[in-house]
Short mmCIF file of N, CA and C in Angstrom, two decimals:
data_model
loop_
_atom_site.label_atom_id
_atom_site.label_comp_id
_atom_site.label_asym_id
_atom_site.label_seq_id
_atom_site.Cartn_x
_atom_site.Cartn_y
_atom_site.Cartn_z
N MET A 1 107.53 -65.38 79.16
CA MET A 1 107.96 -64.65 80.34
C MET A 1 109.43 -64.88 80.65
N LEU A 2 109.88 -66.13 80.52
CA LEU A 2 111.26 -66.42 80.87
C LEU A 2 112.11 -66.73 79.64
N GLY A 3 111.52 -66.72 78.48
CA GLY A 3 112.24 -67.07 77.26
C GLY A 3 113.22 -66.00 76.84
N ARG A 4 114.02 -66.35 75.87
CA ARG A 4 115.01 -65.43 75.33
C ARG A 4 114.58 -65.06 73.93
N ASP A 5 114.54 -63.79 73.63
CA ASP A 5 114.15 -63.32 72.30
C ASP A 5 115.40 -63.06 71.49
N ALA A 6 115.64 -63.91 70.50
CA ALA A 6 116.81 -63.75 69.65
C ALA A 6 116.44 -63.10 68.32
N GLY A 7 115.30 -62.43 68.29
CA GLY A 7 114.82 -61.84 67.05
C GLY A 7 115.70 -60.70 66.56
N GLU A 8 115.74 -60.56 65.28
CA GLU A 8 116.42 -59.44 64.62
C GLU A 8 115.30 -58.66 63.93
N TYR A 9 114.97 -57.48 64.44
CA TYR A 9 113.77 -56.80 64.01
C TYR A 9 114.05 -55.59 63.12
N TYR A 10 113.16 -55.41 62.15
CA TYR A 10 113.10 -54.22 61.32
C TYR A 10 111.68 -54.12 60.80
N MET A 11 111.28 -52.95 60.35
CA MET A 11 109.93 -52.73 59.83
C MET A 11 109.91 -53.09 58.35
N ALA A 12 108.83 -53.69 57.91
CA ALA A 12 108.67 -54.03 56.51
C ALA A 12 107.21 -53.93 56.12
N ALA A 13 106.96 -53.35 54.96
CA ALA A 13 105.61 -53.28 54.41
C ALA A 13 105.74 -53.56 52.93
N GLY A 14 104.82 -54.33 52.39
CA GLY A 14 104.90 -54.66 50.98
C GLY A 14 103.84 -55.66 50.58
N ALA A 15 104.12 -56.33 49.48
CA ALA A 15 103.20 -57.33 48.96
C ALA A 15 104.01 -58.42 48.29
N ASP A 16 103.43 -59.62 48.26
CA ASP A 16 104.07 -60.70 47.52
C ASP A 16 103.02 -61.57 46.86
N LEU A 17 103.46 -62.29 45.87
CA LEU A 17 102.65 -63.27 45.16
C LEU A 17 103.42 -64.57 45.19
N THR A 18 102.80 -65.62 45.74
CA THR A 18 103.47 -66.91 45.86
C THR A 18 102.71 -67.95 45.05
N VAL A 19 103.45 -68.73 44.27
CA VAL A 19 102.90 -69.84 43.50
C VAL A 19 103.51 -71.12 44.06
N ARG A 20 102.64 -72.08 44.45
CA ARG A 20 103.10 -73.36 44.98
C ARG A 20 101.98 -74.38 44.81
N PRO A 21 102.30 -75.66 45.02
CA PRO A 21 101.23 -76.67 44.91
C PRO A 21 100.14 -76.42 45.95
N ALA A 22 98.97 -76.97 45.69
CA ALA A 22 97.87 -76.88 46.65
C ALA A 22 98.34 -77.45 47.99
N LEU A 23 97.83 -76.92 49.09
CA LEU A 23 98.30 -77.31 50.42
C LEU A 23 98.13 -78.80 50.71
N VAL A 24 97.21 -79.47 50.05
CA VAL A 24 97.02 -80.90 50.28
C VAL A 24 98.00 -81.75 49.46
N GLN A 25 98.80 -81.11 48.61
CA GLN A 25 99.80 -81.83 47.81
C GLN A 25 101.18 -81.63 48.40
N LYS A 26 102.13 -82.45 47.93
CA LYS A 26 103.52 -82.34 48.37
C LYS A 26 104.07 -80.96 48.00
N GLN A 27 104.66 -80.28 48.97
CA GLN A 27 105.18 -78.92 48.76
C GLN A 27 106.61 -78.99 48.24
N TRP A 28 106.78 -79.30 46.98
CA TRP A 28 108.12 -79.51 46.43
C TRP A 28 108.71 -78.26 45.79
N TYR A 29 107.90 -77.25 45.60
CA TYR A 29 108.43 -75.99 45.07
C TYR A 29 107.61 -74.82 45.59
N SER A 30 108.22 -73.66 45.54
CA SER A 30 107.55 -72.40 45.86
C SER A 30 108.23 -71.31 45.05
N LEU A 31 107.44 -70.50 44.37
CA LEU A 31 107.96 -69.37 43.60
C LEU A 31 107.29 -68.12 44.14
N ARG A 32 108.10 -67.18 44.60
CA ARG A 32 107.58 -65.99 45.26
C ARG A 32 108.14 -64.74 44.60
N PHE A 33 107.26 -63.79 44.32
CA PHE A 33 107.64 -62.47 43.82
C PHE A 33 107.25 -61.46 44.89
N PHE A 34 108.11 -60.48 45.15
CA PHE A 34 107.83 -59.55 46.24
C PHE A 34 108.28 -58.14 45.93
N GLY A 35 107.64 -57.20 46.61
CA GLY A 35 108.03 -55.80 46.65
C GLY A 35 107.90 -55.35 48.09
N GLU A 36 108.91 -54.66 48.61
CA GLU A 36 108.91 -54.38 50.04
C GLU A 36 109.66 -53.09 50.34
N ARG A 37 109.13 -52.35 51.30
CA ARG A 37 109.83 -51.17 51.85
C ARG A 37 110.25 -51.54 53.26
N GLN A 38 111.55 -51.44 53.54
CA GLN A 38 112.11 -51.83 54.83
C GLN A 38 112.70 -50.61 55.52
N SER A 39 112.61 -50.59 56.87
CA SER A 39 113.17 -49.48 57.64
C SER A 39 113.54 -49.98 59.03
N PRO A 40 114.38 -49.24 59.74
CA PRO A 40 114.79 -49.67 61.09
C PRO A 40 113.60 -49.72 62.06
N ALA A 41 113.73 -50.57 63.06
CA ALA A 41 112.72 -50.66 64.13
C ALA A 41 113.40 -50.34 65.45
N ALA A 42 112.85 -49.41 66.18
CA ALA A 42 113.42 -49.02 67.47
C ALA A 42 112.90 -49.94 68.57
N SER A 43 113.74 -50.19 69.55
CA SER A 43 113.33 -50.94 70.73
C SER A 43 112.53 -50.00 71.62
N ASN A 44 111.37 -50.47 72.07
CA ASN A 44 110.51 -49.61 72.88
C ASN A 44 110.33 -50.10 74.31
N THR A 45 111.11 -51.09 74.72
CA THR A 45 110.98 -51.58 76.09
C THR A 45 112.31 -52.13 76.59
N ASP A 46 112.50 -52.03 77.88
CA ASP A 46 113.64 -52.65 78.55
C ASP A 46 113.14 -53.49 79.72
N VAL A 47 111.84 -53.77 79.75
CA VAL A 47 111.23 -54.48 80.87
C VAL A 47 111.18 -55.97 80.56
N SER A 48 111.69 -56.77 81.49
CA SER A 48 111.58 -58.22 81.40
C SER A 48 111.66 -58.81 82.79
N LEU A 49 111.06 -59.97 82.98
CA LEU A 49 111.08 -60.62 84.28
C LEU A 49 112.51 -60.98 84.70
N PRO A 50 113.34 -61.56 83.82
CA PRO A 50 114.72 -61.83 84.24
C PRO A 50 115.48 -60.58 84.66
N HIS A 51 115.21 -59.43 84.02
CA HIS A 51 115.88 -58.18 84.37
C HIS A 51 115.50 -57.70 85.78
N LEU A 52 114.30 -58.02 86.23
CA LEU A 52 113.88 -57.66 87.59
C LEU A 52 114.73 -58.36 88.64
N PHE A 53 115.16 -59.60 88.36
CA PHE A 53 115.96 -60.38 89.31
C PHE A 53 117.46 -60.19 89.12
N ASP A 54 117.86 -59.79 87.92
CA ASP A 54 119.27 -59.59 87.61
C ASP A 54 119.37 -58.35 86.74
N GLY A 55 119.74 -57.23 87.33
CA GLY A 55 119.79 -55.95 86.62
C GLY A 55 120.76 -55.92 85.46
N GLU A 56 121.67 -56.89 85.38
CA GLU A 56 122.64 -56.96 84.29
C GLU A 56 122.05 -57.61 83.03
N ARG A 57 120.92 -58.31 83.17
CA ARG A 57 120.32 -59.01 82.03
C ARG A 57 119.45 -58.04 81.24
N ASP A 58 119.94 -57.64 80.09
CA ASP A 58 119.20 -56.75 79.21
C ASP A 58 118.88 -57.48 77.92
N PHE A 59 117.98 -56.92 77.14
CA PHE A 59 117.69 -57.46 75.82
C PHE A 59 118.93 -57.30 74.93
N ARG A 60 119.07 -58.22 73.98
CA ARG A 60 120.12 -58.05 72.97
C ARG A 60 119.83 -56.77 72.20
N THR A 61 120.86 -56.10 71.76
CA THR A 61 120.63 -54.92 70.93
C THR A 61 120.12 -55.39 69.57
N ASN A 62 119.23 -54.62 69.03
CA ASN A 62 118.65 -54.94 67.74
C ASN A 62 119.64 -54.61 66.62
N ILE A 63 119.47 -55.24 65.46
CA ILE A 63 120.32 -54.91 64.33
C ILE A 63 120.03 -53.47 63.90
N VAL A 64 120.99 -52.85 63.29
CA VAL A 64 120.79 -51.51 62.73
C VAL A 64 120.43 -51.72 61.27
N ALA A 65 119.15 -51.67 60.98
CA ALA A 65 118.66 -51.91 59.63
C ALA A 65 118.76 -50.64 58.79
N ASP A 66 118.91 -50.82 57.50
CA ASP A 66 118.92 -49.71 56.56
C ASP A 66 117.54 -49.55 55.93
N ARG A 67 117.23 -48.34 55.52
CA ARG A 67 116.03 -48.12 54.72
C ARG A 67 116.30 -48.71 53.34
N ALA A 68 115.32 -49.44 52.83
CA ALA A 68 115.51 -50.08 51.53
C ALA A 68 114.17 -50.32 50.86
N ASP A 69 114.10 -49.99 49.57
CA ASP A 69 112.97 -50.38 48.73
C ASP A 69 113.47 -51.52 47.86
N GLN A 70 112.89 -52.71 48.05
CA GLN A 70 113.37 -53.92 47.38
C GLN A 70 112.25 -54.57 46.59
N PHE A 71 112.62 -55.22 45.49
CA PHE A 71 111.71 -56.06 44.72
C PHE A 71 112.52 -57.24 44.23
N GLY A 72 111.85 -58.36 44.04
CA GLY A 72 112.60 -59.52 43.59
C GLY A 72 111.77 -60.78 43.59
N GLY A 73 112.49 -61.90 43.59
CA GLY A 73 111.84 -63.19 43.55
C GLY A 73 112.66 -64.23 44.28
N ALA A 74 111.99 -65.31 44.67
CA ALA A 74 112.64 -66.40 45.36
C ALA A 74 112.06 -67.72 44.87
N LEU A 75 112.92 -68.67 44.60
CA LEU A 75 112.53 -70.01 44.19
C LEU A 75 113.05 -70.99 45.24
N THR A 76 112.17 -71.86 45.72
CA THR A 76 112.56 -72.89 46.68
C THR A 76 112.16 -74.24 46.11
N LEU A 77 113.13 -75.17 46.06
CA LEU A 77 112.89 -76.53 45.59
C LEU A 77 113.22 -77.49 46.72
N SER A 78 112.31 -78.43 47.00
CA SER A 78 112.51 -79.36 48.11
C SER A 78 112.30 -80.80 47.65
N HIS A 79 113.04 -81.71 48.27
CA HIS A 79 112.86 -83.14 48.04
C HIS A 79 112.98 -83.86 49.37
N THR A 80 112.09 -84.80 49.61
CA THR A 80 112.19 -85.65 50.79
C THR A 80 112.08 -87.09 50.35
N SER A 81 112.74 -87.97 51.09
CA SER A 81 112.70 -89.39 50.79
C SER A 81 112.47 -90.14 52.10
N GLY A 82 111.54 -91.05 52.06
CA GLY A 82 111.21 -91.83 53.25
C GLY A 82 109.90 -91.39 53.84
N GLU A 83 108.96 -92.31 53.90
CA GLU A 83 107.62 -92.01 54.42
C GLU A 83 107.46 -92.44 55.87
N ASN A 84 108.20 -93.47 56.28
CA ASN A 84 108.04 -94.04 57.62
C ASN A 84 108.82 -93.21 58.64
N PRO A 85 108.14 -92.58 59.59
CA PRO A 85 108.86 -91.74 60.56
C PRO A 85 109.77 -92.54 61.50
N ALA A 86 109.63 -93.87 61.53
CA ALA A 86 110.46 -94.69 62.41
C ALA A 86 111.66 -95.29 61.68
N SER A 87 111.88 -94.92 60.42
CA SER A 87 113.03 -95.44 59.68
C SER A 87 113.85 -94.27 59.12
N PHE A 88 114.89 -94.59 58.35
CA PHE A 88 115.77 -93.57 57.79
C PHE A 88 114.99 -92.68 56.83
N ARG A 89 115.15 -91.37 56.98
CA ARG A 89 114.56 -90.39 56.07
C ARG A 89 115.60 -89.31 55.79
N TRP A 90 115.50 -88.68 54.64
CA TRP A 90 116.39 -87.56 54.33
C TRP A 90 115.64 -86.57 53.44
N GLY A 91 116.18 -85.37 53.40
CA GLY A 91 115.59 -84.34 52.56
C GLY A 91 116.59 -83.25 52.24
N ALA A 92 116.28 -82.49 51.21
CA ALA A 92 117.13 -81.38 50.78
C ALA A 92 116.24 -80.24 50.31
N THR A 93 116.67 -79.02 50.59
CA THR A 93 115.96 -77.83 50.14
C THR A 93 116.96 -76.85 49.55
N LEU A 94 116.71 -76.43 48.34
CA LEU A 94 117.54 -75.43 47.67
C LEU A 94 116.74 -74.15 47.56
N GLY A 95 117.30 -73.05 48.04
CA GLY A 95 116.63 -71.76 47.97
C GLY A 95 117.46 -70.77 47.17
N LEU A 96 116.82 -70.05 46.28
CA LEU A 96 117.48 -69.03 45.47
C LEU A 96 116.66 -67.75 45.58
N GLU A 97 117.30 -66.66 45.98
CA GLU A 97 116.61 -65.37 46.10
C GLU A 97 117.42 -64.31 45.39
N ALA A 98 116.74 -63.49 44.60
CA ALA A 98 117.38 -62.36 43.92
C ALA A 98 116.53 -61.12 44.17
N ALA A 99 117.20 -60.01 44.41
CA ALA A 99 116.48 -58.76 44.68
C ALA A 99 117.18 -57.60 43.99
N GLY A 100 116.39 -56.61 43.68
CA GLY A 100 116.89 -55.37 43.11
C GLY A 100 116.24 -54.22 43.84
N GLY A 101 116.57 -53.03 43.44
CA GLY A 101 116.06 -51.83 44.11
C GLY A 101 117.23 -51.07 44.69
N ASP A 102 117.09 -50.63 45.94
CA ASP A 102 118.18 -49.90 46.60
C ASP A 102 119.41 -50.78 46.78
N TYR A 103 119.20 -52.08 46.92
CA TYR A 103 120.30 -53.04 47.04
C TYR A 103 120.05 -54.15 46.02
N GLU A 104 121.11 -54.60 45.36
CA GLU A 104 120.98 -55.69 44.40
C GLU A 104 121.83 -56.85 44.87
N TYR A 105 121.19 -58.03 44.99
CA TYR A 105 121.92 -59.18 45.50
C TYR A 105 121.29 -60.49 45.01
N PHE A 106 122.05 -61.56 45.21
CA PHE A 106 121.61 -62.92 44.93
C PHE A 106 122.04 -63.78 46.11
N ARG A 107 121.11 -64.58 46.66
CA ARG A 107 121.41 -65.41 47.84
C ARG A 107 120.98 -66.85 47.60
N PRO A 108 121.90 -67.75 47.30
CA PRO A 108 121.56 -69.18 47.25
C PRO A 108 121.81 -69.82 48.61
N LYS A 109 121.03 -70.85 48.94
CA LYS A 109 121.27 -71.61 50.16
C LYS A 109 120.83 -73.05 49.95
N LEU A 110 121.44 -73.95 50.70
CA LEU A 110 121.13 -75.37 50.62
C LEU A 110 121.00 -75.92 52.03
N THR A 111 119.94 -76.66 52.28
CA THR A 111 119.72 -77.31 53.57
C THR A 111 119.58 -78.81 53.33
N LEU A 112 120.34 -79.60 54.10
CA LEU A 112 120.24 -81.06 54.07
C LEU A 112 119.80 -81.53 55.43
N ARG A 113 118.90 -82.51 55.47
CA ARG A 113 118.41 -83.03 56.75
C ARG A 113 118.24 -84.54 56.67
N SER A 114 118.37 -85.17 57.82
CA SER A 114 118.21 -86.61 57.91
C SER A 114 117.70 -86.98 59.29
N SER A 115 116.95 -88.05 59.36
CA SER A 115 116.58 -88.62 60.66
C SER A 115 116.72 -90.13 60.54
N PHE A 116 117.10 -90.76 61.65
CA PHE A 116 117.36 -92.19 61.62
C PHE A 116 117.13 -92.77 63.00
N PRO A 117 116.77 -94.07 63.04
CA PRO A 117 116.48 -94.70 64.34
C PRO A 117 117.75 -94.99 65.12
N LEU A 118 117.63 -94.90 66.43
CA LEU A 118 118.66 -95.28 67.38
C LEU A 118 118.14 -96.50 68.15
N PRO A 119 118.96 -97.12 68.97
CA PRO A 119 118.46 -98.26 69.75
C PRO A 119 117.23 -97.90 70.57
N GLY A 120 116.37 -98.87 70.74
CA GLY A 120 115.13 -98.64 71.47
C GLY A 120 114.15 -97.85 70.62
N SER A 121 113.41 -96.97 71.23
CA SER A 121 112.44 -96.17 70.49
C SER A 121 112.94 -94.75 70.23
N LEU A 122 114.25 -94.56 70.27
CA LEU A 122 114.84 -93.24 70.07
C LEU A 122 115.10 -92.97 68.59
N MET A 123 115.05 -91.69 68.24
CA MET A 123 115.38 -91.24 66.88
C MET A 123 116.40 -90.12 66.99
N ALA A 124 117.19 -89.96 65.97
CA ALA A 124 118.15 -88.86 65.89
C ALA A 124 117.89 -88.08 64.60
N SER A 125 118.15 -86.80 64.65
CA SER A 125 117.98 -85.95 63.48
C SER A 125 119.20 -85.06 63.33
N LEU A 126 119.60 -84.85 62.10
CA LEU A 126 120.69 -83.93 61.78
C LEU A 126 120.21 -83.00 60.68
N GLU A 127 120.61 -81.74 60.78
CA GLU A 127 120.28 -80.77 59.75
C GLU A 127 121.42 -79.79 59.62
N GLY A 128 121.78 -79.48 58.41
CA GLY A 128 122.83 -78.50 58.16
C GLY A 128 122.44 -77.61 57.00
N SER A 129 122.82 -76.35 57.08
CA SER A 129 122.53 -75.39 56.02
C SER A 129 123.77 -74.60 55.69
N ALA A 130 123.87 -74.22 54.45
CA ALA A 130 124.96 -73.35 54.00
C ALA A 130 124.40 -72.40 52.96
N GLY A 131 124.94 -71.21 52.95
CA GLY A 131 124.48 -70.23 51.98
C GLY A 131 125.54 -69.18 51.76
N THR A 132 125.36 -68.41 50.72
CA THR A 132 126.28 -67.33 50.41
C THR A 132 125.48 -66.22 49.76
N SER A 133 126.14 -65.17 49.40
CA SER A 133 125.47 -64.08 48.71
C SER A 133 126.46 -63.36 47.81
N THR A 134 125.93 -62.76 46.77
CA THR A 134 126.71 -61.89 45.90
C THR A 134 125.99 -60.56 45.83
N GLY A 135 126.72 -59.51 45.56
CA GLY A 135 126.11 -58.19 45.51
C GLY A 135 126.19 -57.53 46.87
N VAL A 136 125.41 -56.46 47.03
CA VAL A 136 125.39 -55.70 48.28
C VAL A 136 124.03 -55.90 48.93
N LEU A 137 124.04 -56.40 50.17
CA LEU A 137 122.81 -56.64 50.92
C LEU A 137 122.65 -55.60 52.01
N PRO A 138 121.40 -55.22 52.31
CA PRO A 138 121.20 -54.39 53.50
C PRO A 138 121.47 -55.25 54.73
N PRO A 139 121.84 -54.65 55.86
CA PRO A 139 122.16 -55.46 57.05
C PRO A 139 121.06 -56.44 57.44
N GLN A 140 119.80 -56.08 57.24
CA GLN A 140 118.70 -56.94 57.63
C GLN A 140 118.55 -58.16 56.72
N SER A 141 119.25 -58.23 55.60
CA SER A 141 119.18 -59.38 54.70
C SER A 141 120.45 -60.23 54.75
N GLU A 142 121.42 -59.82 55.56
CA GLU A 142 122.65 -60.61 55.65
C GLU A 142 122.39 -61.90 56.41
N TRP A 143 123.25 -62.88 56.21
CA TRP A 143 123.16 -64.13 56.96
C TRP A 143 123.53 -63.85 58.41
N ILE A 144 122.69 -64.26 59.34
CA ILE A 144 122.93 -64.04 60.75
C ILE A 144 123.05 -65.39 61.43
N LEU A 145 124.19 -65.63 62.07
CA LEU A 145 124.43 -66.90 62.73
C LEU A 145 124.34 -66.68 64.23
N GLY A 146 123.55 -67.51 64.88
CA GLY A 146 123.40 -67.42 66.33
C GLY A 146 121.96 -67.40 66.73
N GLY A 147 121.70 -67.82 67.94
CA GLY A 147 120.35 -67.84 68.45
C GLY A 147 119.67 -69.17 68.18
N ALA A 148 118.50 -69.31 68.74
CA ALA A 148 117.76 -70.58 68.68
C ALA A 148 117.38 -70.98 67.26
N SER A 149 117.22 -70.03 66.36
CA SER A 149 116.80 -70.38 65.00
C SER A 149 117.93 -70.90 64.13
N THR A 150 119.18 -70.70 64.53
CA THR A 150 120.30 -71.16 63.69
C THR A 150 121.22 -72.15 64.39
N LEU A 151 121.25 -72.18 65.71
CA LEU A 151 122.10 -73.10 66.46
C LEU A 151 121.24 -73.84 67.48
N ARG A 152 121.18 -75.15 67.36
CA ARG A 152 120.38 -75.94 68.30
C ARG A 152 121.18 -77.17 68.70
N GLY A 153 120.84 -77.74 69.84
CA GLY A 153 121.51 -78.95 70.28
C GLY A 153 120.50 -79.96 70.75
#
């Protein structure tokens, strides 16, 4: 009711096949093959509780997505070190995605994370990600910076 929606929406229909370890095992890799039809999604509402109290508060405008028929694959490799949640732990995830179809691109990304104890019973966590792309991406596949999913404090 009072939350902020930072979603970037578009329509997608398709299928994928994912290969990964059994859910009860360590999830150290994932291999995904996909085919997808993507299209723009229109906003169908301007009603929100914050807007009732402040007429200037509107929803963020949605991205302008392109129509795209895409197929491709993605490989994700992960490593974590440290079992004790009260001591130093770190992890890394490497993601590689390649797609063809109406748009052809390659997107690698790397995420590093760590958590460590502070005085008392406090813990701190740090996480950083970086990525790039080659080729031509539809707007809905570009890297988007901002919002709760990419910037946190």
